Every structure is written in structure tokens, then in C-alpha cells.
mmCIF file of C-alpha atoms in Angstrom:
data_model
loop_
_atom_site.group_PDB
_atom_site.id
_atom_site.type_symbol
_atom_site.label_atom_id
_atom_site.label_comp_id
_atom_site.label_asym_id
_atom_site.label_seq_id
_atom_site.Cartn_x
_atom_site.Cartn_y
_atom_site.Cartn_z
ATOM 1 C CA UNK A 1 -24.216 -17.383 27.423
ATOM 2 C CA UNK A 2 -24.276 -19.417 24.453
ATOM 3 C CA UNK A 3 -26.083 -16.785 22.235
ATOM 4 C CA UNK A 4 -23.302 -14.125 22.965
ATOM 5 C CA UNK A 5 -20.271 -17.304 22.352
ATOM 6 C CA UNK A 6 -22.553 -17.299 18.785
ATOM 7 C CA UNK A 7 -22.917 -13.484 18.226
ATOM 8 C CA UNK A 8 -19.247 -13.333 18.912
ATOM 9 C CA UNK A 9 -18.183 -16.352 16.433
ATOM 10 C CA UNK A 10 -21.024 -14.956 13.825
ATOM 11 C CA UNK A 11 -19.763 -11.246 13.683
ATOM 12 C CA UNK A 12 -15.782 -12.860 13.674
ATOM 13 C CA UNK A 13 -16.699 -14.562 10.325
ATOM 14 C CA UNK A 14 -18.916 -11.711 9.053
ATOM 15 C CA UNK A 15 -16.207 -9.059 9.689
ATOM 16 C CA UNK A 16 -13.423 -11.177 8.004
ATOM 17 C CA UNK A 17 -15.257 -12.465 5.516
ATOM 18 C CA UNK A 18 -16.171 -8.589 4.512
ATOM 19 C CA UNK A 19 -12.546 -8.188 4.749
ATOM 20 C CA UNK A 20 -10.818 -11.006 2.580
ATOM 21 C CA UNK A 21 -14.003 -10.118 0.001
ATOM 22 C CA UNK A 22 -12.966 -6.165 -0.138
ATOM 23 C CA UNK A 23 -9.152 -7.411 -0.765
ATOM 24 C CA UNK A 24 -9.770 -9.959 -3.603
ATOM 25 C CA UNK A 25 -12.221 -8.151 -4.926
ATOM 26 C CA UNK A 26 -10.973 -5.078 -5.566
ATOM 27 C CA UNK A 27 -7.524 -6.882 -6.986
ATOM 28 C CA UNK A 28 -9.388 -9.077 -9.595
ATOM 29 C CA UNK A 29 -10.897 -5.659 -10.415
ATOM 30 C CA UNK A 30 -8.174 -3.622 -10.684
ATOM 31 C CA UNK A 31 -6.732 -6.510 -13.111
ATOM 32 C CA UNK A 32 -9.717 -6.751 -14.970
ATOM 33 C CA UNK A 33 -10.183 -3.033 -15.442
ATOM 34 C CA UNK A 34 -6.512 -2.705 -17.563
ATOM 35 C CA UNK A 35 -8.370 -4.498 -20.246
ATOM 36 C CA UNK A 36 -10.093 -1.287 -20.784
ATOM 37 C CA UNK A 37 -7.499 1.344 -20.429
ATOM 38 C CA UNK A 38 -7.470 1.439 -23.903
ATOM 39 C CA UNK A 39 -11.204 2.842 -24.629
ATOM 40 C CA UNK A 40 -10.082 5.905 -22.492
ATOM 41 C CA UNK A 41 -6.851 6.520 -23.782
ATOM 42 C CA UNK A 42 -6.605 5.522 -27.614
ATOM 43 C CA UNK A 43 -10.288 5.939 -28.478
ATOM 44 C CA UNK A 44 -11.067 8.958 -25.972
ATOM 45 C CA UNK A 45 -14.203 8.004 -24.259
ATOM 46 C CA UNK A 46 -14.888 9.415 -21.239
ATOM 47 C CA UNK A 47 -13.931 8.521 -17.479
ATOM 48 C CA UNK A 48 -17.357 8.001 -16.866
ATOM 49 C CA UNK A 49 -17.662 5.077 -19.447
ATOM 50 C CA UNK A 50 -14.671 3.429 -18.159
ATOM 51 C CA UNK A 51 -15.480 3.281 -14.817
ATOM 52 C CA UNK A 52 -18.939 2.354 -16.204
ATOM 53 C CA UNK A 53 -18.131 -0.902 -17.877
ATOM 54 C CA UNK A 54 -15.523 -1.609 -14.438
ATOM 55 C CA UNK A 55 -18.394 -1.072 -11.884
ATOM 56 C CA UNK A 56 -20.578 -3.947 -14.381
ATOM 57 C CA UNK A 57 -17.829 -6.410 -13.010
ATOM 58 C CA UNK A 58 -18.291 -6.296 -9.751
ATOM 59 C CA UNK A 59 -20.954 -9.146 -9.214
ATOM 60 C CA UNK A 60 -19.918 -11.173 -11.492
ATOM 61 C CA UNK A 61 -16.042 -10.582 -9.213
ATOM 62 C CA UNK A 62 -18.331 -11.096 -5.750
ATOM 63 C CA UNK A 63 -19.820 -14.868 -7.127
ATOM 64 C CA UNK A 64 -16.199 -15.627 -7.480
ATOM 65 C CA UNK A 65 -15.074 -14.303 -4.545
ATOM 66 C CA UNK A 66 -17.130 -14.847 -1.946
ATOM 67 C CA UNK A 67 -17.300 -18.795 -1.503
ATOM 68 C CA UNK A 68 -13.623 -18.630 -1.200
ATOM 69 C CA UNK A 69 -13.626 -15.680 0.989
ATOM 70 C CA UNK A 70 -16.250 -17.251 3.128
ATOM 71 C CA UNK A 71 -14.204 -20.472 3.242
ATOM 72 C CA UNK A 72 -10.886 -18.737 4.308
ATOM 73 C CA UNK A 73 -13.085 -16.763 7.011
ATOM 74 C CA UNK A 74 -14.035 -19.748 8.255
ATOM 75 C CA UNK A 75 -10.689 -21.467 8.523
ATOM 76 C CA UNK A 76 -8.840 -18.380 9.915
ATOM 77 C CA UNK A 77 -11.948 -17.801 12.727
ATOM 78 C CA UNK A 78 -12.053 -21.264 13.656
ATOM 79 C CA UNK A 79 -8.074 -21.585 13.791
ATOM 80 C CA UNK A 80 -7.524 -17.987 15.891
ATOM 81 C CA UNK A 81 -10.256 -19.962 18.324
ATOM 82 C CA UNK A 82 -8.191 -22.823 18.838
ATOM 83 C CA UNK A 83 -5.057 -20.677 19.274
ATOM 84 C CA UNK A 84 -6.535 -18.565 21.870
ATOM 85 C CA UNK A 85 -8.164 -21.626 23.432
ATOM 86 C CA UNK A 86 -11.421 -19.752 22.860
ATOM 87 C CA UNK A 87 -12.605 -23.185 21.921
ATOM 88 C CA UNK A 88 -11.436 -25.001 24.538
ATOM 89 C CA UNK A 89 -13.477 -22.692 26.445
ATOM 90 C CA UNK A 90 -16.574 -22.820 24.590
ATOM 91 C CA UNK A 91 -16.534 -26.809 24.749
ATOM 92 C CA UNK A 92 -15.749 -26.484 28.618
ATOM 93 C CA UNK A 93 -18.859 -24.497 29.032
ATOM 94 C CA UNK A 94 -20.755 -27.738 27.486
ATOM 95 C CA UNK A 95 -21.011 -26.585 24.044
ATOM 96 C CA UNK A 96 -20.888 -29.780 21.520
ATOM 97 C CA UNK A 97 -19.171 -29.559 18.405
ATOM 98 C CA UNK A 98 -22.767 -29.119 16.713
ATOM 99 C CA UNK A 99 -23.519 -25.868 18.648
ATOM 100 C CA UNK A 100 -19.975 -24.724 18.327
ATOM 101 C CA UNK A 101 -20.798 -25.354 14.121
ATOM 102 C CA UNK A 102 -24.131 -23.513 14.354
ATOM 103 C CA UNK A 103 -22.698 -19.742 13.742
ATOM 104 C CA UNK A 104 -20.591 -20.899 11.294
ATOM 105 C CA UNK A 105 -23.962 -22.496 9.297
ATOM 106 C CA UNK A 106 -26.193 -19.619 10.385
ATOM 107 C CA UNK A 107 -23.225 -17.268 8.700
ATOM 108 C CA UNK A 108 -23.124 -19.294 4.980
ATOM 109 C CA UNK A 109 -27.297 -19.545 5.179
ATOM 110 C CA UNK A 110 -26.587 -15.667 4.665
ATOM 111 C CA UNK A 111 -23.905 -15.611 2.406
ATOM 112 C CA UNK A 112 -26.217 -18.371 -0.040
ATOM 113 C CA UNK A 113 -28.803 -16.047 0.432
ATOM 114 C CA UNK A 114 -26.786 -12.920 -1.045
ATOM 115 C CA UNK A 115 -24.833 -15.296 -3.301
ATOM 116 C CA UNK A 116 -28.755 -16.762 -5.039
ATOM 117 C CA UNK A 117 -29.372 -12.833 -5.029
ATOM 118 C CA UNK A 118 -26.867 -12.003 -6.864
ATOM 119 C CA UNK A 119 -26.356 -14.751 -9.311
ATOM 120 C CA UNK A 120 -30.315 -14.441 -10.143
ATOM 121 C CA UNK A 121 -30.661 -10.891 -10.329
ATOM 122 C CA UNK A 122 -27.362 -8.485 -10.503
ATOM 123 C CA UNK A 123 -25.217 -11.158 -12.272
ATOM 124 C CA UNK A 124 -27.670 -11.096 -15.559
ATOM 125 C CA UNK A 125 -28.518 -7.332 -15.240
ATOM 126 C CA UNK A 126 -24.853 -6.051 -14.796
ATOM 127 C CA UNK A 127 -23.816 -8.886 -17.860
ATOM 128 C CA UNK A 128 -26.378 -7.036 -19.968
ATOM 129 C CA UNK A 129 -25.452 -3.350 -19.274
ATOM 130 C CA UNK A 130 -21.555 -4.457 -19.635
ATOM 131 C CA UNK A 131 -22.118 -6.080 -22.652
ATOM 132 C CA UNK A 132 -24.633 -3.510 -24.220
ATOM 133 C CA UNK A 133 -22.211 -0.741 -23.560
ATOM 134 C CA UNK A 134 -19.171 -2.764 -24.962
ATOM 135 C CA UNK A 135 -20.881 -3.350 -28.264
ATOM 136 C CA UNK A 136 -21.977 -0.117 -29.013
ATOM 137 C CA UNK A 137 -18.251 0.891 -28.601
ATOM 138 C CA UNK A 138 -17.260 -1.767 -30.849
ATOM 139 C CA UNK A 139 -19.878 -1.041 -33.359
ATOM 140 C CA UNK A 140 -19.574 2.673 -33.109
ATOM 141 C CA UNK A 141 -18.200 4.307 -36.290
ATOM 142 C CA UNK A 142 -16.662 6.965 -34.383
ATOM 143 C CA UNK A 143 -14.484 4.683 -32.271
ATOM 144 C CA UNK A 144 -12.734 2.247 -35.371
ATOM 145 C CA UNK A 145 -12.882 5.804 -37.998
ATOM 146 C CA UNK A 146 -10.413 7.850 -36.469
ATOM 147 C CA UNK A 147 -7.834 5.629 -34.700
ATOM 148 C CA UNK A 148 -4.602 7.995 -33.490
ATOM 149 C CA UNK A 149 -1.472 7.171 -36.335
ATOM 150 C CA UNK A 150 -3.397 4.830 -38.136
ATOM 151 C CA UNK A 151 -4.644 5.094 -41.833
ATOM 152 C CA UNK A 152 -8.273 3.847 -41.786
ATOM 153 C CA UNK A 153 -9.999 3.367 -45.007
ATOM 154 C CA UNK A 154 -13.526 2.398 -45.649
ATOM 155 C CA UNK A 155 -15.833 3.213 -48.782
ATOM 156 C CA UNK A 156 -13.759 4.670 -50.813
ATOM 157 C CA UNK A 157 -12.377 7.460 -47.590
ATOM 158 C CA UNK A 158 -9.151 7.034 -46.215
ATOM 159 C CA UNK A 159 -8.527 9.074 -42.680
ATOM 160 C CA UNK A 160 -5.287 9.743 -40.968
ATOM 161 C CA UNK A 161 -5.656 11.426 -37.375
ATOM 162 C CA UNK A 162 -2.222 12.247 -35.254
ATOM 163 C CA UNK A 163 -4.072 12.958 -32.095
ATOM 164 C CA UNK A 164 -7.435 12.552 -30.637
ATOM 165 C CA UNK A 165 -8.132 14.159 -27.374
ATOM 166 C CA UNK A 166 -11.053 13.128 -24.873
ATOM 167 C CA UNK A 167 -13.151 15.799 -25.940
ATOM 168 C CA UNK A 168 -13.493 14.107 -29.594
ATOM 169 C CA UNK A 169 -11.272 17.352 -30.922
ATOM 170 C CA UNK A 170 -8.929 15.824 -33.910
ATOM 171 C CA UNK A 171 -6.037 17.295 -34.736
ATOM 172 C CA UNK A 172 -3.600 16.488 -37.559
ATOM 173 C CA UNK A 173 -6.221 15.368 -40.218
ATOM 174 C CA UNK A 174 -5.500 13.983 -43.356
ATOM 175 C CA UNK A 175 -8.238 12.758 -45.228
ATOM 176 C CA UNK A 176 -8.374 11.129 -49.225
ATOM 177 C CA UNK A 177 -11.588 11.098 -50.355
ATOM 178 C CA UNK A 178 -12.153 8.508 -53.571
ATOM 179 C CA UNK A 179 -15.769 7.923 -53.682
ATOM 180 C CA UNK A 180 -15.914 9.282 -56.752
ATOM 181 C CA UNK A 181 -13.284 8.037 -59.028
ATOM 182 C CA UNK A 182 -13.028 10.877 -61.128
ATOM 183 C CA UNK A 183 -12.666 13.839 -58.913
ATOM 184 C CA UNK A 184 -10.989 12.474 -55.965
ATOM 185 C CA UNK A 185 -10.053 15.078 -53.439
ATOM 186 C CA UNK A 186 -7.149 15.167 -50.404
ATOM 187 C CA UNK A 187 -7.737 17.818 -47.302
ATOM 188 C CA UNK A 188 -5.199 18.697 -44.570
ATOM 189 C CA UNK A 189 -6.278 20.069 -42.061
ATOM 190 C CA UNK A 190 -4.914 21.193 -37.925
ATOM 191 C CA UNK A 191 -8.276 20.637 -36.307
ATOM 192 C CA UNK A 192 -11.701 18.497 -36.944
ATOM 193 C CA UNK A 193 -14.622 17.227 -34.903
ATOM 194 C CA UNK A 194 -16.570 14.383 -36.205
ATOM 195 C CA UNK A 195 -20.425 14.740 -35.650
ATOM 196 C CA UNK A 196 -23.577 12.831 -35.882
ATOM 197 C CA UNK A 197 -26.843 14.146 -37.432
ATOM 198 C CA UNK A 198 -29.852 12.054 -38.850
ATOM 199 C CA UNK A 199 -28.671 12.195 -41.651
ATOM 200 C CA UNK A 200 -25.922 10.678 -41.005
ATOM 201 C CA UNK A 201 -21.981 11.581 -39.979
ATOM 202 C CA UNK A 202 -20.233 14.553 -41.058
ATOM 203 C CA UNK A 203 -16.621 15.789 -39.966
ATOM 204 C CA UNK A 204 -16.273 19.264 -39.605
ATOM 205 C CA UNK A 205 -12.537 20.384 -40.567
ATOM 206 C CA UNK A 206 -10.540 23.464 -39.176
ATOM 207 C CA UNK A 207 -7.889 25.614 -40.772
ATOM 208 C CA UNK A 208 -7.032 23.518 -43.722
ATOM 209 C CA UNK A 209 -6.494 23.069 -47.406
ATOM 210 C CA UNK A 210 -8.652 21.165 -49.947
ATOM 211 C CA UNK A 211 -6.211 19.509 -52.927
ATOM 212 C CA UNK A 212 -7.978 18.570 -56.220
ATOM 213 C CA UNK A 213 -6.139 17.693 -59.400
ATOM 214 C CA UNK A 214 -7.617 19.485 -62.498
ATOM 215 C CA UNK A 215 -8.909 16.329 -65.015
ATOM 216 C CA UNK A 216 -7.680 18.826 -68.378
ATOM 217 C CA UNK A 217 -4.562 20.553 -66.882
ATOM 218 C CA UNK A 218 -3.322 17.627 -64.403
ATOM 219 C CA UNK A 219 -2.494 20.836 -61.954
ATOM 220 C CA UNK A 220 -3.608 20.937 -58.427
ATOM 221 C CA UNK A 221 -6.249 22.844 -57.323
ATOM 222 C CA UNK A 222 -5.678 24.081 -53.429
ATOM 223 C CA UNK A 223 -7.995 25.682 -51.660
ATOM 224 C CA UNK A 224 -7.419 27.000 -47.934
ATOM 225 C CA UNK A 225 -10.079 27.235 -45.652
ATOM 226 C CA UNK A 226 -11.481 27.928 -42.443
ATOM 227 C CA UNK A 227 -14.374 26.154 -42.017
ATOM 228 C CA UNK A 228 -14.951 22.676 -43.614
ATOM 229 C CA UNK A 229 -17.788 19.805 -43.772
ATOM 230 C CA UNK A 230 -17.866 16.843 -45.382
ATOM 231 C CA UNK A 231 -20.404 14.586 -45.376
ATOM 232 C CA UNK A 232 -19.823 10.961 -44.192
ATOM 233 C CA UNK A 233 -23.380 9.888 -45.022
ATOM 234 C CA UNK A 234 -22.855 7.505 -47.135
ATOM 235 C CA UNK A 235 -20.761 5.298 -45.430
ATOM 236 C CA UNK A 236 -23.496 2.731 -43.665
ATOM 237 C CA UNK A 237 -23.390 2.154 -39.405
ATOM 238 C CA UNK A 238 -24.377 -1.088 -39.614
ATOM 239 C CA UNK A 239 -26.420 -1.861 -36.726
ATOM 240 C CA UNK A 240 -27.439 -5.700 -36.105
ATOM 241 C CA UNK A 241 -29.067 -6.670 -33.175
ATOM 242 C CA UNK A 242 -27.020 -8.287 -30.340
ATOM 243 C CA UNK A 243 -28.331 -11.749 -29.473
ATOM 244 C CA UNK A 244 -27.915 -12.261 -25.707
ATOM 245 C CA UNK A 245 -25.069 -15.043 -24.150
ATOM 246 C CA UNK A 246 -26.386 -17.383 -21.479
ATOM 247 C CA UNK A 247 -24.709 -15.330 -18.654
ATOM 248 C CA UNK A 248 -26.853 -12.732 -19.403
ATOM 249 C CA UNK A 249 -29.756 -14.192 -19.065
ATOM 250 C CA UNK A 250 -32.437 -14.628 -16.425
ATOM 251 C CA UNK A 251 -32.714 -18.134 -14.700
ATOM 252 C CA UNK A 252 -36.496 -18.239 -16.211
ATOM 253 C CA UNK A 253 -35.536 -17.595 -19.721
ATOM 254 C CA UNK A 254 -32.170 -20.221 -19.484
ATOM 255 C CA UNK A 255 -35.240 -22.914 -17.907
ATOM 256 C CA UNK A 256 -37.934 -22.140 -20.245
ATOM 257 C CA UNK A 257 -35.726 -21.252 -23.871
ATOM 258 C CA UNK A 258 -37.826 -21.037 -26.931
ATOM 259 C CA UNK A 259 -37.555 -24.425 -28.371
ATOM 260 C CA UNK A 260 -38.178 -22.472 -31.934
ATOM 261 C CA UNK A 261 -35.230 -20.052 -32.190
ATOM 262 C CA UNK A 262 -32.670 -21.902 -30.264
ATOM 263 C CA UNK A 263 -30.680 -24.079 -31.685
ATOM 264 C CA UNK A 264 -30.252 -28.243 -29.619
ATOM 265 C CA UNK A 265 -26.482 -26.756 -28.396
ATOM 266 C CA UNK A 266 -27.650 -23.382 -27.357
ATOM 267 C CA UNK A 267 -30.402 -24.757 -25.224
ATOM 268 C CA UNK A 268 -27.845 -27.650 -23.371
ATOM 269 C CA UNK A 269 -25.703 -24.640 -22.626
ATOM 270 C CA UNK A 270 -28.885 -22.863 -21.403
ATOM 271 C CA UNK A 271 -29.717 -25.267 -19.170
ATOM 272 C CA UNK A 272 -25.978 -25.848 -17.925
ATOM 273 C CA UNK A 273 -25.643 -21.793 -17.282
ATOM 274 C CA UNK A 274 -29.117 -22.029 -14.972
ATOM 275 C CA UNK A 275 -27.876 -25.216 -12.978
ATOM 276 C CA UNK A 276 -24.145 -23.422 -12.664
ATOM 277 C CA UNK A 277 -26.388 -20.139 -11.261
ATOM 278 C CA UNK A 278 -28.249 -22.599 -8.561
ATOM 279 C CA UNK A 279 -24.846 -25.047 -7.861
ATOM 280 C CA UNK A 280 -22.542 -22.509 -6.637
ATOM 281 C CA UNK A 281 -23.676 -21.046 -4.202
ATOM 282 C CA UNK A 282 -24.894 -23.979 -2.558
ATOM 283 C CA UNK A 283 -20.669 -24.677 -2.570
ATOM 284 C CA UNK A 284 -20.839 -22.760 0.881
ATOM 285 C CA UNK A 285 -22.942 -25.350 2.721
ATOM 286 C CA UNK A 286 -20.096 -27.761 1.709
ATOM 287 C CA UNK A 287 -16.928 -25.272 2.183
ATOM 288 C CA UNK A 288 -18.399 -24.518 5.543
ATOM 289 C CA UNK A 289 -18.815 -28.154 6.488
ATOM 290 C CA UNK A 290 -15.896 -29.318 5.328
ATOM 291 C CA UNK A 291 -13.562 -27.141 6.967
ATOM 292 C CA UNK A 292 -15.569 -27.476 10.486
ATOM 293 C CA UNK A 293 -15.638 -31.279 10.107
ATOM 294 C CA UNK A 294 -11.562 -31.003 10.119
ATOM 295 C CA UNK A 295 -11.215 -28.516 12.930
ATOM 296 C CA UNK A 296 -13.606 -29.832 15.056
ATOM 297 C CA UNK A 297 -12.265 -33.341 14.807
ATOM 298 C CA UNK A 298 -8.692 -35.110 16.341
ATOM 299 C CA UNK A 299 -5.708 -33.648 17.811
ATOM 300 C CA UNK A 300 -5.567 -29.757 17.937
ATOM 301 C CA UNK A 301 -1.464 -29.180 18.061
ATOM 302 C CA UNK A 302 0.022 -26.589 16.109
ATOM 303 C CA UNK A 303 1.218 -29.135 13.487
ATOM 304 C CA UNK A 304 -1.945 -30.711 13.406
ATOM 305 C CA UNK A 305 -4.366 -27.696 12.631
ATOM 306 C CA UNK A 306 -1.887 -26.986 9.876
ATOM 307 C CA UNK A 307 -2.280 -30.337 8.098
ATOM 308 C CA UNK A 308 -6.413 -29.578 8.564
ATOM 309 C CA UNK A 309 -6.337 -26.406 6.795
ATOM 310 C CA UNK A 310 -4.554 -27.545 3.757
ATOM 311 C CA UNK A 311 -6.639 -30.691 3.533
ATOM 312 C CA UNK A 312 -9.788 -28.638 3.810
ATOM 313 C CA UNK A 313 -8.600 -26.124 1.338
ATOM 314 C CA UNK A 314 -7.479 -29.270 -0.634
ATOM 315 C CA UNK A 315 -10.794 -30.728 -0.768
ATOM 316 C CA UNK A 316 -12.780 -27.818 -1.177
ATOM 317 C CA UNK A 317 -10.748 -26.831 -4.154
ATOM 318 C CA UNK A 318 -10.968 -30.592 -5.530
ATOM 319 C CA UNK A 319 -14.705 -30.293 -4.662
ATOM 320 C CA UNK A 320 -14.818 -26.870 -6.617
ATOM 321 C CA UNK A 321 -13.365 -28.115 -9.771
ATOM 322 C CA UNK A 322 -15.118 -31.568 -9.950
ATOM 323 C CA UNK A 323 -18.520 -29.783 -9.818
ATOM 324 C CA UNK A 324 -17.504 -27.114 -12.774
ATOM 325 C CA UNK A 325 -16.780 -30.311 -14.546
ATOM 326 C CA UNK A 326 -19.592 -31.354 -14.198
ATOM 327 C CA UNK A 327 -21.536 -28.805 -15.212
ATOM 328 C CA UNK A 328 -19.460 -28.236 -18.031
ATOM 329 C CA UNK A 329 -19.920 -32.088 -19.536
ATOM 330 C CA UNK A 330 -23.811 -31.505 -18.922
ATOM 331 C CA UNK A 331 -23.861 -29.751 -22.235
ATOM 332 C CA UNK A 332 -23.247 -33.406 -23.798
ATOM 333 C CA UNK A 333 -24.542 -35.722 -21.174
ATOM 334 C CA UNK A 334 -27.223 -34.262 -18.843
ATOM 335 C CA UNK A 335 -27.351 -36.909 -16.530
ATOM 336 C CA UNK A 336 -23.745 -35.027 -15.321
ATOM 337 C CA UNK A 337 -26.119 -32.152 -13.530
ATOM 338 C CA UNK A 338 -27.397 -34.618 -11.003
ATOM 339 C CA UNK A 339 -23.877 -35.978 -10.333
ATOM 340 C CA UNK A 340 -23.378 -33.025 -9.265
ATOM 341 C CA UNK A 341 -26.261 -31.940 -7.063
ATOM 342 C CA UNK A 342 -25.724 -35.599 -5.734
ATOM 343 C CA UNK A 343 -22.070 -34.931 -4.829
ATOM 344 C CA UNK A 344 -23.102 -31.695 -3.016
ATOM 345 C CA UNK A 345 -25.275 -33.468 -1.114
ATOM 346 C CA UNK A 346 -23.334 -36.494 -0.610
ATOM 347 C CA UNK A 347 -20.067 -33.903 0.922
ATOM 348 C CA UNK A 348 -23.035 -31.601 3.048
ATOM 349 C CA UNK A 349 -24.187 -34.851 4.750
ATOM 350 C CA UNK A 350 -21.019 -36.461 5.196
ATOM 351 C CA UNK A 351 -19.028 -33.303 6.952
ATOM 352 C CA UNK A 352 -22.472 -32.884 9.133
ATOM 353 C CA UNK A 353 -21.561 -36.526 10.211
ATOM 354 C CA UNK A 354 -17.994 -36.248 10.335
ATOM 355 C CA UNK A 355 -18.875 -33.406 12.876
ATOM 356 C CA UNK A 356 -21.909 -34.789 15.210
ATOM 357 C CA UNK A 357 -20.256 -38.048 15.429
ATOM 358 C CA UNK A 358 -17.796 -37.732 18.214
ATOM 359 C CA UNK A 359 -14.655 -39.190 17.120
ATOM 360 C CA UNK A 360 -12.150 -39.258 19.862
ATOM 361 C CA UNK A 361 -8.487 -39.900 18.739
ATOM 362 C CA UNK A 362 -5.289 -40.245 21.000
ATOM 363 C CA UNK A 363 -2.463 -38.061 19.956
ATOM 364 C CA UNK A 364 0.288 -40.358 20.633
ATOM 365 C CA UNK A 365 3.285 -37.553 20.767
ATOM 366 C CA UNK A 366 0.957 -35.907 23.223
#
């Protein structure tokens, strides 16, 4: 009987859990992912790399997520129980308030689990692909050469482009070349496609003029064209290797740094990114045994579960932002780290008390 009162209470919190994840999730995502509306409609990338760069969000949205989601999953399960008097029932059938606690524990062991897999594994991988793919947008040539209505000049070449569609087509070019200073040249032209060869880039210009002046006669020379390349080779893509951020890293290589290429402040943020990795998801354990110690404690009137959930959510969230402090000052004083692994243990123990320990109070209104 008690296994299927724990199945029951287990696949409660799973399912909305799952739920309030989905929901927060997905509108922390949709937020984040206007950020990048612009590499799909002013620069003309592809669908494919926009929803790209979104999708590398996703863990790092789920770490956020989750220990709150798990926390309100708890607090709404735990609260429907007492409303139904599903709890009453439970306790009547000689469940303690340990045993009533246990699916609720078995439930954030799992959601540690996924959180440790994710923050050890996906979180680093999805921060490198994300970041990888954002500076070779920001570094490619292409994307800062030919910005729609702008005048863009570099080495000696200024471009004008009216449109540019997703395809890369260009149309409305006007381009002033001045790398040599005495025969500079202007060409017009409806239609271009800038391309990239080993060589180096080239745009290739469509039904167009070329516009010279003539150094004796001062006259204009204009010549009309169909087909037109110029060669871009000589302006440089200057490609310097990215050096990776803490978040992307792996917990081993935020541990072990190399003493010889980082620099004192790089390697205290090292070590405060790896302890942040381990510290939050251990947050559950206390989220989960804060909010049971509340609701399986005192008077259980309407007014009085109210007044437990927003002192659990109170705490939790106090609890949440004194342990990012933490972490945080460890980059100047590391003896902050232990602080906080002590507090987490110090609010695990002390809810596991707070809900053994039978504490009996008289409701006097009652």
C-alpha cells in the first residue's frame, strides 16, 4: 500500500515538474532567442543557424529552471494533498512524516542526477558550440561588409548595399574602390553575390556600370557591363583564436587549470565556475527539504498552508542568493566556497530535523 501512496506522490511531482519546466523554459527561450532575430533578418543567415545558436540555450535554460520548477512541484503536490485530505489519509494509514517525505527525496535524487549531467556535460558542450558559432558570425567578413543602408568602408573600399536577401543575393550595390590612390574607380550595379575562394573574397557584380575619371582629361570613363568581379583579396580576415570562458569549460580543466598560461584571477574564477557547477544542483536536496519541513509541520488551515508556501519560497530564494554570493566572493576569498557547502549542509540537516522531529502545535482558532 505504501509503495503505490509513493508511486502516486513520485509520478504527481514528476508530471508537474515536467510541466512547470516545459512552461518556463520555453518562455526564457523565446526571450532569449529575440536577441538573435537580427542575424536572420539584417545579416541573412539562414533559419537553420538561428534556430542553431537557440537550441545551444536550452541547458544552460534547464540548470536555471529546474531547481525552481522542482521546488514549485513540490509545493503545489504537497499543498493539492492537503486540500484533498490525501494526506490526512496517508498519515491515517500510519505513514510518518518521514515516509510521507521519501517520494519527494527519491524525486530530487533524480532531478540532481540530471541536473550534475547536465551541468558537467551538455552545459560546457552546448556553451562551446553557441559560442563557436557566434564568433565566426562576428568575425565573418561577409556578415559586417555588406550591412543593408549602411556605407561600410575598410582598406581603402567603401560598399553601399540597399538590400540583402537570405540567399546572400545583393541588390542595389554601390561600391568606391580607393586602394589605389591614383585610379580610383566607382561601380553601380542592380545585383552582386559576394564569394569566397582561397584566394581570398571576390564580389561578383550584375548589370552595372564601372565610373573612372581620366587622370589627363578629368572626364569620366563609364563602362556598362554584364558580368563583373572584383577581387577583395587584399583586404585581410583576421582570424585569432578564441580563448575559451569558464562556462565553457569541463569541470576537469576548471580543477586542474594550467598554472602556466592562466593568469592568478582567471584561475580563482576557474575554480569558482567548477564549485558553482557542483553547488547548484545540490540546491534541490535543500528546496525539497525545506518546503516539506513547512508542510509537514503545525496547523494545516487554509490560511496556514498559505503563510508555509511563501516562507518556503522565501527561504529558498534567500537560500538561493546567499549561496551565489558566495560563490561569487570566492574569487577573492576562497574560504567563501566552504561557507557555502557548509550552509547547504547546515539547511539539508536542519529541514531533515525539522521534519522527523514531531512537533505537535495547538491551533488555538481551531
Amino acid at each position: 500500500m505504501i509503495k503505490i501512496l509513493n508511486r502516486y506522490v513520485f509520478n504527481q511531482l514528476a508530471f508537474t515538474t515536467f510541466f512547470i519546466t516545459v512552461v518556463l523554459t520555453t518562455a526564457l527561450w523565446l526571450t532569449q532567442s529575440l536577441r538573435f532575430v537580427d542575424i536572420v533578418i539584417c545579416r541573412g543567415f539562414s533559419m537553420t543557424i538561428f534556430f542553431k545558436m537557440i537550441i545551444f540555450l536550452i541547458p544552460d535554460l534547464i540548470s536555471i529552471v529546474l531547481p525552481i520548477s522542482t521546488l514549485i512541484a513540490i509545493l503545489f503536490t504537497y499543498n493539492r494533498l492537503l486540500t484533498d485530505s490525501e494526506l490526512i489519509v496517508m498519515r491515517a494509514s500510519g505513514m510518518s512524516n518521514f515516509a510521507l517525505s521519501l517520494p519527494a527525496f527519491s524525486f530530487s535524487v533524480v532531478i540532481v542526477t540530471f541536473l550534475y549531467a547536465i551541468n558537467l556535460y551538455f552545459l560546457p558542450i552546448s556553451f562551446q558550440k553557441f559560442k563557436d558559432m557566434e564568433y565566426e558570425i562576428r568575425n565573418n567578413f561577409t556578415t559586417y561588409l555588406v550591412q543593408p543602408g549602411e556605407f561600410t568602408t575598410l582598406k581603402g573600399i567603401t560598399i553601399y548595399v540597399r538590400e540583402r536577401r537570405r540567399t546572400g543575393e545583393l541588390r542595389g550595390i554601390l561600391l568606391h574602390d580607393a586602394r589605389n590612390q591614383e585610379a580610383p574607380f566607382t561601380l553601380v550595379a542592380e545585383q552582386g553575390l559576394i564569394t569566397e575562394n582561397p584566394d581570398g573574397l571576390g564580389i561578383t557584380l550584375f548589370n552595372g556600370n564601372r565610373q573612372q575619371l581620366d587622370s589627363k582629361t578629368g572626364k569620366p570613363n563609364i563602362l556598362l557591363f554584364d558580368n563583373y568581379t572584383l577581387d577583395l583579396s587584399v583586404i585581410p580576415e583576421e582570424k585569432i583564436e578564441r580563448k575559451r570562458k569558464p562556462y565553457e569549460r569541463f569541470l576537469g580543466d576548471l580543477l586542474n587549470p594550467d598554472v602556466g598560461i592562466e593568469t592568478p584571477t582567471m584561475i580563482k574564477k576557474l575554480y569558482a565556475e567548477a564549485h558553482q557547477r557542483l553547488i547548484i544542483p545540490l540546491t534541490v536536496f535543500c528546496f525539497t527539504g525545506i518546503a516539506l519541513a513547512f508542510f509537514l509541520q503545525g496547523d494545516h488551515n487554509r490560511r496556514g498552508r498559505t503563510k508555509k508556501i511563501i516562507l518556503a519560497t522565501v527561504f529558498c530564494g534567500l537560500l538561493e542568493i546567499l549561496l551565489i554570493g558566495l560563490i561569487n566572493l570566492s574569487e577573492r576569498f576562497n574560504f567563501t566556497i566552504f561557507l557555502a557547502y557548509g550552509m547547504l549542509v547546515l539547511c539539508f540537516l536542519g529541514s531533515l530535523y525539522m521534519i522527523v522531529e514531531k512537533i505537535k502545535r495547538v491551533d488555538k482558532k481551531t
